[in-house]
CSV table of C-alpha atoms in Angstrom, one decimal:
chain,number,residue,atom,x,y,z
A,1,MET,CA,97.4,143.7,87.0
A,2,PHE,CA,98.4,142.0,83.6
A,3,LEU,CA,102.1,142.3,84.3
A,4,ARG,CA,101.8,140.6,87.7
A,5,GLY,CA,99.6,137.9,86.3
A,6,SER,CA,102.1,137.3,83.6
A,7,LYS,CA,104.9,137.0,86.0
A,8,LYS,CA,103.0,134.6,87.9
A,9,ARG,CA,102.2,132.4,85.0
A,10,ARG,CA,105.9,132.4,84.0
A,11,SER,CA,106.9,131.5,87.5
A,12,ASN,CA,104.4,128.5,87.5
A,13,ARG,CA,105.9,127.3,84.1
A,14,SER,CA,109.5,127.7,85.3
A,15,GLN,CA,108.8,125.8,88.5
A,16,GLU,CA,107.2,123.0,86.5
A,17,GLU,CA,110.1,122.9,84.1
A,18,GLU,CA,112.7,122.9,86.9
A,19,ASP,CA,111.0,119.9,88.6
A,20,PRO,CA,113.8,117.3,89.0
A,21,ASP,CA,111.3,114.5,88.9
A,22,ARG,CA,109.5,115.5,85.7
A,23,GLY,CA,109.5,112.6,83.2
A,24,GLN,CA,110.4,109.9,85.7
A,25,PRO,CA,108.6,106.6,85.1
A,26,CYS,CA,106.1,105.4,87.5
A,27,MET,CA,107.0,102.3,89.5
A,28,ARG,CA,103.4,101.2,89.7
A,29,CYS,CA,102.1,101.9,86.3
A,30,GLY,CA,105.1,101.0,84.1
A,31,ASP,CA,104.9,101.9,80.5
A,32,GLN,CA,101.3,103.1,80.9
A,33,CYS,CA,102.7,106.4,82.3
A,34,PRO,CA,104.8,108.4,79.9
A,35,GLY,CA,106.5,110.0,82.9
A,36,PHE,CA,105.8,112.3,85.8
A,37,ARG,CA,104.2,115.6,85.4
A,38,LEU,CA,102.7,117.3,88.3
A,39,HIS,CA,99.1,118.3,88.4
A,40,GLY,CA,98.4,121.9,89.0
A,41,TRP,CA,97.3,121.4,92.6
A,42,ARG,CA,96.5,117.7,93.3
A,43,LYS,CA,100.2,116.7,93.9
A,44,ILE,CA,99.7,113.7,91.7
A,45,CYS,CA,100.9,113.0,88.1
A,46,VAL,CA,98.6,114.2,85.5
A,47,HIS,CA,99.3,111.0,83.4
A,48,CYS,CA,98.7,107.9,85.8
A,49,LYS,CA,97.2,109.8,88.8
A,50,CYS,CA,99.9,108.3,91.0
A,51,VAL,CA,101.7,110.4,93.7
A,52,ARG,CA,105.3,111.6,93.2
A,53,GLU,CA,106.7,109.1,95.6
A,54,GLU,CA,105.4,106.2,93.3
A,55,HIS,CA,107.7,107.4,90.6
A,56,ALA,CA,111.4,106.9,90.2
A,57,VAL,CA,112.4,109.9,92.3
A,58,ARG,CA,116.1,110.3,91.8
A,59,SER,CA,117.1,111.8,95.2
A,60,VAL,CA,115.7,113.6,98.2
A,61,PRO,CA,114.6,117.0,97.1
A,62,GLY,CA,116.6,120.0,98.2
A,63,GLN,CA,113.5,121.6,99.7
A,64,LEU,CA,112.8,118.5,101.9
A,65,GLU,CA,116.3,118.3,103.0
A,66,LYS,CA,116.1,121.9,104.3
A,67,ILE,CA,112.7,121.2,106.0
A,68,MET,CA,114.2,118.1,107.7
A,69,THR,CA,117.3,119.9,109.0
A,70,LYS,CA,114.9,122.6,110.3
A,71,LEU,CA,112.7,120.2,111.9
A,72,VAL,CA,115.3,118.2,113.9
A,73,SER,CA,117.7,121.1,114.7
A,74,ASP,CA,116.8,120.7,118.3
A,75,PHE,CA,117.5,116.9,118.4
A,76,GLN,CA,120.5,116.6,115.8
A,77,ARG,CA,123.3,118.7,117.0
A,78,HIS,CA,125.9,117.1,114.7
A,79,SER,CA,125.9,116.0,111.1
A,80,ILE,CA,126.7,112.5,110.1
A,81,SER,CA,130.2,113.7,109.1
A,82,ASP,CA,130.9,114.5,112.6
A,83,ASP,CA,129.9,111.2,114.3
A,84,ASP,CA,132.0,108.0,114.5
A,85,SER,CA,130.4,106.0,111.8
A,86,GLY,CA,133.5,106.3,109.6
A,87,CYS,CA,133.3,104.3,106.2
A,88,ALA,CA,129.8,103.0,107.1
A,89,SER,CA,128.4,106.3,106.1
A,90,GLU,CA,129.8,105.9,102.6
A,91,GLU,CA,128.0,102.4,102.2
A,92,TYR,CA,124.7,103.7,103.3
A,93,ALA,CA,122.5,106.7,102.1
A,94,TRP,CA,121.7,107.4,105.7
A,95,VAL,CA,122.9,106.1,109.0
A,96,PRO,CA,121.8,106.8,112.6
A,97,PRO,CA,123.9,109.5,114.1
A,98,GLY,CA,126.6,109.0,116.8
A,99,LEU,CA,127.2,105.3,116.0
A,100,LYS,CA,130.4,103.4,115.5
A,101,PRO,CA,130.6,101.2,112.3
A,102,GLU,CA,130.0,97.9,114.1
A,103,GLN,CA,127.0,99.6,115.8
A,104,VAL,CA,125.7,100.8,112.4
A,105,TYR,CA,125.8,97.3,111.0
A,106,GLN,CA,124.1,95.8,114.1
A,107,TYR,CA,121.3,98.4,113.7
A,108,PHE,CA,120.7,97.8,110.1
A,109,SER,CA,120.9,94.0,110.5
A,110,CYS,CA,117.7,94.1,112.5
A,111,LEU,CA,115.7,95.8,109.5
A,112,PRO,CA,114.3,93.9,106.5
A,113,GLU,CA,116.9,93.8,103.7
A,114,ASP,CA,114.8,95.9,101.4
A,115,ARG,CA,114.4,98.5,104.1
A,116,VAL,CA,118.3,99.1,104.5
A,117,PRO,CA,119.3,102.2,102.6
A,118,TYR,CA,122.3,101.0,100.8
A,119,VAL,CA,123.5,103.5,98.3
A,120,ASN,CA,121.5,102.9,94.9
A,121,SER,CA,119.3,100.2,96.3
A,122,PRO,CA,115.8,99.5,96.7
A,123,GLY,CA,116.3,100.5,100.4
A,124,GLU,CA,117.4,103.7,99.4
A,125,ARG,CA,114.5,104.3,97.0
A,126,TYR,CA,112.2,103.2,100.0
A,127,ARG,CA,113.7,105.8,102.2
A,128,ILE,CA,113.2,108.6,99.7
A,129,LYS,CA,109.6,107.5,99.2
A,130,GLN,CA,109.0,107.6,103.0
A,131,LEU,CA,110.5,111.0,103.4
A,132,LEU,CA,108.2,112.4,100.7
A,133,HIS,CA,105.2,110.5,102.3
A,134,GLN,CA,105.8,110.8,106.1
A,135,LEU,CA,107.2,114.3,106.2
A,136,PRO,CA,105.2,116.4,103.5
A,137,ALA,CA,106.7,119.8,102.9
A,138,HIS,CA,103.2,121.5,102.7
A,139,ASP,CA,102.5,120.3,106.4
A,140,SER,CA,105.3,122.8,107.6
A,141,GLU,CA,106.0,125.5,105.0
A,142,PRO,CA,103.3,127.8,103.5
A,143,GLN,CA,105.3,128.2,100.1
A,144,TYR,CA,104.6,124.5,99.2
A,145,CYS,CA,100.7,125.1,99.7
A,146,ASN,CA,98.3,126.3,97.1
A,147,SER,CA,96.4,129.6,97.5
A,148,LEU,CA,96.6,130.1,101.4
A,149,ASP,CA,95.5,133.5,102.4
A,150,GLU,CA,97.5,135.4,105.0
A,151,ASP,CA,95.6,134.2,107.9
A,152,GLU,CA,95.9,130.6,106.8
A,153,LYS,CA,99.7,131.1,106.3
A,154,LYS,CA,100.0,132.4,109.9
A,155,GLU,CA,97.8,129.5,111.2
A,156,LEU,CA,100.2,126.9,109.4
A,157,ARG,CA,103.3,128.5,110.9
A,158,LEU,CA,101.7,128.4,114.3
A,159,PHE,CA,100.6,124.7,113.7
A,160,SER,CA,104.0,123.6,112.7
A,161,GLN,CA,105.8,125.5,115.5
A,162,GLN,CA,103.5,124.0,118.1
A,163,ARG,CA,104.0,120.4,116.9
A,164,LYS,CA,107.8,120.9,116.7
A,165,ARG,CA,107.6,122.3,120.3
A,166,GLU,CA,105.3,119.7,121.8
A,167,ASN,CA,105.5,116.6,119.8
A,168,LEU,CA,108.6,116.4,117.4
A,169,GLY,CA,111.6,114.0,118.4
A,170,ARG,CA,114.3,111.9,116.9
A,171,GLY,CA,115.0,108.4,118.0
A,172,ALA,CA,118.4,107.8,119.6
A,173,VAL,CA,120.0,104.4,118.7
A,174,ARG,CA,122.4,102.9,121.3
A,175,LEU,CA,123.3,99.6,122.9
A,176,PHE,CA,121.4,98.5,125.8
A,177,PRO,CA,123.8,98.3,128.8
A,178,VAL,CA,124.9,94.8,129.4
A,179,THR,CA,124.8,95.5,133.2
A,180,MET,CA,121.2,96.0,133.0
A,181,THR,CA,118.5,93.3,133.0
A,182,GLY,CA,116.8,94.5,130.0
A,183,ALA,CA,113.6,96.4,129.1
A,184,ILE,CA,110.4,95.7,127.2
A,185,CYS,CA,109.9,97.0,123.6
A,186,GLN,CA,107.0,99.5,123.4
A,187,GLN,CA,105.7,98.0,120.2
A,188,CYS,CA,105.8,94.3,120.4
A,189,GLY,CA,106.0,93.8,124.1
A,190,ARG,CA,109.2,91.4,124.0
A,191,GLN,CA,112.2,91.9,125.9
A,192,ILE,CA,115.2,93.8,125.0
A,193,CYS,CA,118.2,92.4,126.5
A,194,GLY,CA,121.5,93.9,127.6
A,195,GLY,CA,123.9,94.2,124.7
A,196,ASP,CA,121.0,94.5,122.1
A,197,ILE,CA,120.7,97.6,120.0
A,198,ALA,CA,117.7,99.7,120.8
A,199,VAL,CA,116.0,103.0,119.8
A,200,PHE,CA,115.0,105.4,122.6
A,201,ALA,CA,112.5,108.3,122.2
A,202,SER,CA,113.0,110.9,125.0
A,203,ARG,CA,109.5,112.3,124.5
A,204,ALA,CA,107.9,108.8,125.7
A,205,GLY,CA,109.8,109.0,128.8
A,206,GLN,CA,113.0,107.7,130.4
A,207,GLY,CA,113.6,104.0,129.5
A,208,SER,CA,111.0,103.8,126.8
A,209,CYS,CA,112.6,101.9,124.0
A,210,TRP,CA,111.9,99.9,120.9
A,211,HIS,CA,113.5,97.3,118.8
A,212,PRO,CA,114.9,98.8,115.6
A,213,GLN,CA,112.1,97.1,113.5
A,214,CYS,CA,109.6,98.0,115.9
A,215,PHE,CA,110.2,101.7,115.7
A,216,GLN,CA,107.2,102.5,113.5
A,217,CYS,CA,104.2,104.8,113.1
A,218,ALA,CA,101.1,103.8,115.2
A,219,SER,CA,98.9,104.6,112.3
A,220,CYS,CA,100.5,103.3,109.1
A,221,SER,CA,102.9,100.8,110.7
A,222,GLU,CA,105.9,101.9,108.5
A,223,LEU,CA,109.3,102.3,109.8
A,224,LEU,CA,109.8,106.0,111.0
A,225,VAL,CA,112.0,107.4,108.3
A,226,ASP,CA,115.3,108.5,109.6
A,227,LEU,CA,114.0,108.0,113.1
A,228,ILE,CA,111.9,111.1,113.1
A,229,TYR,CA,108.6,110.8,115.1
A,230,PHE,CA,105.8,112.8,116.7
A,231,TYR,CA,104.7,111.7,120.2
A,232,GLN,CA,100.9,112.1,120.9
A,233,ASP,CA,98.9,110.3,123.8
A,234,GLY,CA,101.3,107.4,124.4
A,235,GLN,CA,101.9,106.7,120.7
A,236,ILE,CA,104.6,107.6,118.1
A,237,TYR,CA,103.5,108.7,114.7
A,238,CYS,CA,105.0,109.8,111.4
A,239,GLY,CA,104.6,113.4,110.6
A,240,ARG,CA,101.7,112.9,108.0
A,241,HIS,CA,99.4,110.9,110.5
A,242,HIS,CA,100.4,113.0,113.3
A,243,ALA,CA,99.2,116.1,111.6
A,244,GLU,CA,96.0,114.2,110.6
A,245,ARG,CA,95.2,113.6,114.3
A,246,LEU,CA,95.0,117.4,114.7
A,247,LYS,CA,93.5,118.7,111.7
A,248,PRO,CA,91.7,117.2,108.7
A,249,ARG,CA,93.6,116.7,105.5
A,250,CYS,CA,92.1,117.5,101.9
A,251,GLN,CA,91.9,114.3,100.0
A,252,ALA,CA,92.4,116.2,96.8
A,253,CYS,CA,95.4,118.4,97.3
A,254,ASP,CA,96.7,116.4,100.3
A,255,GLU,CA,97.2,119.6,102.3
A,256,ILE,CA,96.0,120.4,105.8
A,257,ILE,CA,92.7,122.2,105.8
A,258,LEU,CA,92.9,125.6,107.6
A,259,ALA,CA,89.8,127.1,106.1
A,260,ASP,CA,86.7,127.8,108.3
A,261,GLU,CA,84.6,125.4,106.1
A,262,CYS,CA,85.3,122.0,104.5
A,263,THR,CA,83.4,119.2,102.9
A,264,GLU,CA,83.1,115.8,104.6
A,265,ALA,CA,81.9,112.6,103.0
A,266,GLU,CA,82.5,109.1,104.1
A,267,GLY,CA,84.8,110.2,106.9
A,268,ARG,CA,87.1,112.0,104.7
A,269,TYR,CA,87.6,115.7,104.0
A,270,TRP,CA,88.1,118.1,101.2
A,271,HIS,CA,88.5,121.9,100.8
A,272,MET,CA,85.3,123.3,99.5
A,273,LYS,CA,86.7,124.2,96.1
A,274,HIS,CA,88.4,120.7,95.8
A,275,PHE,CA,85.5,118.5,96.2
A,276,CYS,CA,85.0,118.0,92.6
A,277,CYS,CA,85.0,115.0,90.2
A,278,PHE,CA,88.3,113.2,90.0
A,279,ASP,CA,88.1,112.9,86.3
A,280,CYS,CA,86.5,116.2,84.8
A,281,GLU,CA,86.9,118.2,88.0
A,282,ALA,CA,83.5,119.4,88.0
A,283,ALA,CA,82.3,121.0,91.3
A,284,LEU,CA,80.2,118.3,93.2
A,285,GLY,CA,78.9,120.4,96.1
A,286,GLY,CA,75.2,119.9,96.5
A,287,GLN,CA,75.4,117.4,93.5
A,288,ARG,CA,75.0,113.6,93.2
A,289,TYR,CA,78.2,111.7,93.1
A,290,ILE,CA,79.7,108.3,93.3
A,291,MET,CA,82.8,107.2,95.5
A,292,ARG,CA,85.3,104.9,93.9
A,293,GLU,CA,88.5,104.1,95.7
A,294,CYS,CA,87.9,107.1,98.0
A,295,ARG,CA,87.6,109.5,94.9
A,296,PRO,CA,84.4,111.2,94.1
A,297,TYR,CA,83.2,111.1,90.5
A,298,CYS,CA,80.2,112.8,88.9
A,299,CYS,CA,77.5,110.4,87.5
A,300,SER,CA,78.4,111.2,83.8
A,301,CYS,CA,82.2,110.4,84.4
A,302,TYR,CA,81.6,107.3,86.5
A,303,GLU,CA,79.3,105.9,83.7
A,304,SER,CA,81.8,106.6,81.0
A,305,LEU,CA,84.8,105.2,83.0
A,306,TYR,CA,83.2,102.2,84.9
A,307,ALA,CA,79.8,101.4,83.7
A,308,GLU,CA,79.4,97.7,82.9
A,309,SER,CA,77.9,96.4,79.5
A,310,CYS,CA,74.8,94.2,79.4
A,311,ASP,CA,75.7,90.8,78.2
A,312,THR,CA,72.4,90.6,76.4
A,313,CYS,CA,71.9,93.8,74.6
A,314,GLY,CA,75.5,95.1,74.7
A,315,GLU,CA,74.4,98.6,76.1
A,316,HIS,CA,76.0,100.2,79.2
A,317,ILE,CA,74.1,99.8,82.4
A,318,GLY,CA,73.6,103.1,84.0
A,319,ILE,CA,73.7,104.0,87.6
A,320,ASP,CA,70.1,104.6,87.6
A,321,GLN,CA,69.2,101.3,86.1
A,322,GLY,CA,68.7,97.9,88.0
A,323,GLN,CA,71.6,95.4,87.4
A,324,MET,CA,72.1,91.6,87.7
A,325,THR,CA,75.6,90.2,87.9
A,326,TYR,CA,77.0,86.7,88.0
A,327,GLU,CA,80.6,85.7,87.8
A,328,GLY,CA,81.7,88.7,86.0
A,329,GLN,CA,78.7,88.8,83.7
A,330,HIS,CA,76.1,91.7,83.9
A,331,TRP,CA,72.6,92.1,82.6
A,332,HIS,CA,70.0,95.0,82.9
A,333,ALA,CA,67.5,93.9,85.4
A,334,VAL,CA,64.6,93.9,83.0
A,335,GLU,CA,62.7,91.0,81.5
A,336,ALA,CA,64.1,91.6,77.9
A,337,CYS,CA,67.6,91.2,79.0
A,338,PHE,CA,67.8,88.9,82.0
A,339,CYS,CA,66.0,86.0,80.1
A,340,CYS,CA,66.6,82.5,78.8
A,341,ALA,CA,69.1,82.6,76.1
A,342,ARG,CA,67.0,80.1,74.1
A,343,CYS,CA,63.3,80.5,74.6
A,344,ARG,CA,63.6,84.1,75.9
A,345,LEU,CA,61.6,83.5,79.0
A,346,PRO,CA,62.1,86.2,81.6
A,347,LEU,CA,64.2,84.9,84.5
A,348,LEU,CA,63.6,87.8,87.1
A,349,GLY,CA,62.4,86.0,90.2
A,350,ARG,CA,62.7,82.6,88.6
A,351,PRO,CA,65.3,79.7,88.9
A,352,PHE,CA,68.0,79.6,86.1
A,353,LEU,CA,70.8,77.6,84.8
A,354,PRO,CA,74.2,79.2,84.0
A,355,ARG,CA,76.1,77.2,81.3
A,356,GLY,CA,78.8,78.4,78.9
A,357,GLY,CA,78.4,82.0,79.7
A,358,LEU,CA,74.7,81.9,79.0
A,359,ILE,CA,71.6,81.6,81.3
A,360,PHE,CA,68.8,79.1,80.7
A,361,CYS,CA,65.4,78.5,82.1
A,362,SER,CA,65.4,74.8,82.0
A,363,ARG,CA,67.8,71.8,81.5
A,364,SER,CA,65.9,71.1,78.1
A,365,CYS,CA,66.9,74.7,77.0
A,366,SER,CA,70.4,74.4,78.1
A,367,LEU,CA,70.7,71.3,76.2
A,368,GLY,CA,69.2,72.8,73.1
A,369,ASP,CA,66.0,70.7,73.1
A,370,ASP,CA,62.7,72.1,71.9
A,371,PRO,CA,61.1,74.0,74.9
A,372,ASN,CA,57.7,73.1,73.8
A,373,ASN,CA,58.4,69.6,74.7
A,374,SER,CA,58.6,70.5,78.4
A,375,ASP,CA,55.5,71.1,80.4
A,376,SER,CA,57.1,74.0,82.2
A,377,CYS,CA,60.4,75.5,83.0
A,378,ASP,CA,60.0,74.9,86.7
A,379,SER,CA,59.0,71.2,86.4
A,380,ALA,CA,62.0,70.8,84.1
A,381,LEU,CA,64.3,72.1,86.9
A,382,GLN,CA,62.5,70.0,89.5
A,383,SER,CA,62.9,66.7,87.5
A,384,ARG,CA,64.8,63.7,88.7
A,385,SER,CA,68.5,64.7,89.0
A,386,PRO,CA,71.5,62.8,87.9
A,387,PRO,CA,73.5,61.0,90.8
A,388,HIS,CA,76.1,63.8,91.1
A,389,ASN,CA,73.4,66.5,91.3
A,390,ARG,CA,71.4,64.5,94.0
A,391,ARG,CA,74.6,64.3,96.1
A,392,TRP,CA,75.0,68.1,95.7
A,393,ALA,CA,71.4,68.8,96.6
A,394,GLY,CA,72.0,67.1,100.0
A,395,HIS,CA,75.4,68.7,100.9
A,396,HIS,CA,75.4,72.2,99.4
A,397,LYS,CA,73.6,75.4,100.1
A,398,LEU,CA,71.3,76.9,97.6
A,399,GLN,CA,72.3,80.6,96.6
A,400,CYS,CA,70.6,83.2,94.7
A,401,GLY,CA,71.3,86.8,93.3
A,402,SER,CA,68.7,89.6,93.2
A,403,PRO,CA,67.9,92.2,90.6
A,404,LEU,CA,68.1,95.6,92.3
A,405,GLN,CA,65.8,98.5,91.4
A,406,PRO,CA,67.2,102.0,90.9
A,407,LEU,CA,67.5,104.4,93.9
A,408,GLU,CA,66.2,101.7,96.5
A,409,GLY,CA,68.1,101.2,99.8
A,410,ALA,CA,69.3,97.7,98.9
A,411,ARG,CA,71.9,96.7,101.4
A,412,PRO,CA,74.1,93.5,102.3
A,413,SER,CA,71.8,91.1,104.2
A,414,PRO,CA,72.9,89.7,107.4
A,415,THR,CA,75.0,86.4,107.6
A,416,PRO,CA,72.6,83.7,106.7
A,417,ALA,CA,72.1,80.5,108.6
A,418,LYS,CA,74.0,77.5,107.6
A,419,ASP,CA,71.2,76.0,105.4
A,420,SER,CA,69.7,79.2,104.3
A,421,ILE,CA,70.0,81.1,100.9
A,422,ASN,CA,73.0,83.5,100.6
A,423,PHE,CA,72.0,86.8,99.4
A,424,THR,CA,74.9,89.2,98.7
A,425,VAL,CA,74.7,92.8,97.5
A,426,GLU,CA,77.5,95.0,96.2
A,427,ASN,CA,76.7,98.7,96.9
A,428,ARG,CA,77.7,101.6,94.8
A,429,GLY,CA,76.4,104.6,96.6
A,430,VAL,CA,75.1,107.8,94.9
A,431,HIS,CA,75.5,110.6,97.4
A,432,CYS,CA,74.8,114.2,97.9
A,433,THR,CA,76.5,116.6,100.3
A,434,ALA,CA,74.7,119.2,102.6
A,435,PRO,CA,76.3,122.0,104.7
A,436,VAL,CA,76.7,121.6,108.5
A,437,LEU,CA,77.7,124.5,110.6
A,438,ASN,CA,80.8,124.6,113.0
A,439,GLY,CA,81.3,122.4,115.9
A,440,VAL,CA,80.6,119.0,114.4
A,441,PRO,CA,83.1,116.4,115.9
A,442,SER,CA,84.8,114.2,113.0
A,443,SER,CA,84.2,110.5,112.6
A,444,SER,CA,87.8,109.7,113.3
A,445,GLY,CA,87.1,110.4,116.9
A,446,HIS,CA,89.0,113.7,117.4
A,447,PRO,CA,87.3,117.1,117.3
A,448,HIS,CA,88.0,119.4,114.4
A,449,PRO,CA,87.1,123.0,115.3
A,450,ARG,CA,86.3,124.0,111.9
A,451,GLY,CA,82.9,123.5,110.2
A,452,SER,CA,82.3,120.7,107.7
A,453,TYR,CA,80.0,119.2,105.3
A,454,SER,CA,78.1,116.0,106.0
A,455,PRO,CA,76.5,113.8,103.6
A,456,LEU,CA,72.8,113.3,103.4
A,457,PRO,CA,71.3,109.8,103.7
A,458,HIS,CA,73.0,107.6,101.1
A,459,ILE,CA,71.1,106.6,98.1
A,460,HIS,CA,72.4,103.0,97.3
A,461,LEU,CA,72.5,101.6,93.8
A,462,GLY,CA,73.2,97.8,94.4
A,463,ASN,CA,74.6,94.9,92.2
A,464,GLY,CA,73.2,91.6,92.9
A,465,LEU,CA,76.1,89.3,92.9
A,466,GLY,CA,75.3,85.6,91.7
A,467,PRO,CA,77.3,82.9,93.5
A,468,SER,CA,80.0,80.5,92.3
A,469,TRP,CA,78.5,77.0,92.1
A,470,PRO,CA,78.0,74.0,89.7
A,471,SER,CA,76.9,75.2,86.2
A,472,ASP,CA,74.1,72.6,85.9
A,473,ILE,CA,72.4,73.4,89.2
A,474,PRO,CA,69.5,75.8,89.1
A,475,GLN,CA,69.9,79.3,90.7
A,476,TYR,CA,67.2,81.6,92.0
A,477,SER,CA,66.8,85.2,91.1
A,478,PHE,CA,64.4,87.2,93.4
A,479,PRO,CA,63.0,90.6,93.2
A,480,PRO,CA,64.0,92.9,96.1
A,481,GLU,CA,60.6,93.1,97.5
A,482,ARG,CA,60.5,89.5,98.4
A,483,ARG,CA,61.0,88.9,102.2
A,484,ARG,CA,64.0,86.9,103.3
A,485,SER,CA,61.4,84.2,104.8
A,486,ASP,CA,60.1,83.6,101.2
A,487,LEU,CA,63.8,83.1,100.2
A,488,GLN,CA,64.4,80.5,102.8
A,489,ALA,CA,61.0,78.8,102.1
A,490,ALA,CA,62.1,78.5,98.4
A,491,ALA,CA,65.5,77.0,99.4
A,492,SER,CA,63.6,74.6,101.7
A,493,SER,CA,61.2,73.6,99.1
A,494,PHE,CA,64.1,72.9,96.5
A,495,ARG,CA,66.1,70.9,99.1
A,496,GLU,CA,62.9,68.8,99.9
A,497,SER,CA,62.7,68.1,96.1
A,498,GLY,CA,66.3,67.0,95.8
A,499,LEU,CA,65.8,64.6,98.7
A,500,ARG,CA,62.6,63.1,97.3
A,501,ALA,CA,64.7,62.6,93.9
A,502,GLN,CA,67.3,60.6,95.8
A,503,HIS,CA,64.7,58.2,97.1
C-alpha cells in the first residue's frame, strides 16, 4: 500500500514538472500571476485562478493532437502534407485540407485578421486557445479525468464513441460552383453566390453550407476550430457545448458528470465532492454559501474577500448586516452609521443631501451652519430652492435608496412609472442546498438522467443602491417595510413643494 501510494505521488509530481506550460505568463492577469501552475483538480492556475488557455500556451499539447487525430479520423483521410496547399501550409499554422494555395488565401480572407492562424501570430494563439477550450481532452479520454471509477470510465468511453458516431463531423471548404445559382448560408441567411468559398457540413444534409466567417458554434458563437463540429437538432456546436447539451459539466473541475448524484445550484452543476468554497475549498453541501461570478464561497471567505467597509465606522459590513450604498460608498444600515455627518441625526427613512463624500440632514448642515438655527431638518430641505434647483424639481425624477435588513427577501422592484421614485436593489444571495432524487429535469431544457441537488428557496441579502443625481438635491432613504405607494406619495409631496417654490 505504501509503495503504491508513493509511486502515485511521484507520478503526480513528475506530471506537474513535465507540464510544458508551467510558468507561462497569464495573458489576462499580466504581472499579477507569477506563471501557470496547474491546480490539483480544478484545471485552473493555482495563482491567478485563470484557465490554461488564458496563459501564453506555447503550442498545441501533444495529447490534444492525438485526440484530434483520433476524433476526425473518419473525416480527414489525408494529412495536410498530402493536399495541394503547397507553400500556403508553411505560412499558416493550420489550413483547411484539400485546397490549392489561392483557395487557402480566399478562405482566410473571409475571417477577421486576428483569427487567421499565421505562424507566430495572435491568430495562432487564438487557435491554440480554442483547441483547448472547444475540444477538452477530458471529454473524450478517461486518463485526463480525476478519480473516475471503472464504471464511469466505461461510460465516458461509450459517451465519446456515441458522439463520434452520431454527431461528429468536419467542415469541407470548397468553391461554390459558378454554374449554380447559389445557396443560403445556414447562419446569417444571406446568399452564397457561385464562385464564393463556402463551408459544407455533411451531417447537416446535402447542400447545407455556411460562409467561412459564419461557421461557428450555435452556443458560444465562436468560430469552430479547425472546422470540427458536432451536429445536433439542426445546429452545429463545438465539442464542449455539444457535450453539455447531453450531460451536465462540473463547474469546479470542468469534467462531464458521470456519477449518479450531483449538486445543482442556480442552473449550474458540480460533482458532490467538488461543491466547495472556491477559496478555502471547505465543503458546502447543506451549508450557507454565496455565489459570486458563478463561484460559490463560504460566508467567512466571502466576508474576508469582498465585504465592504462602512464609511462612518470603518468596520466591515457583514453579510448578515443591513447595508446602505450610494455611488460607491457604504454604510451599516443603523442609526449610528447612516446619519448626518455634522449633527449625527439618523437618516434612515429620512431625506438626505450627499456632498463631498458625506451625507447631511439639511442644507444648513451641509454648509457648516449651526443646526440649532434651523427649525427642523425637513423644513430646511423644503425651503425655497435656488433657481437651478427649481428647474431640476420640475423636470427630474426623485430617487431613493433603501436600507435592507438581514435575511429579508428584498428583491428588485418593478420598473417604476415615469414620475415615480426609482427603487433599485442589488441582491447578493445566501443559499443552502438540499438533495433531490433522480429524475429531475435540468433548467437548461434537456433532461439529465442522473440525480441532482436543488437549492432551497434563496435567502437574499440586498444592497440598497443610491442614484446618481445633483449633490445638493435631497434624497430619501426608506425602510423596507414602507409600501411603494408611500414612496410615491413622498415623491409627489416633494414635487409639489418644488412647484410651490417656483411660484
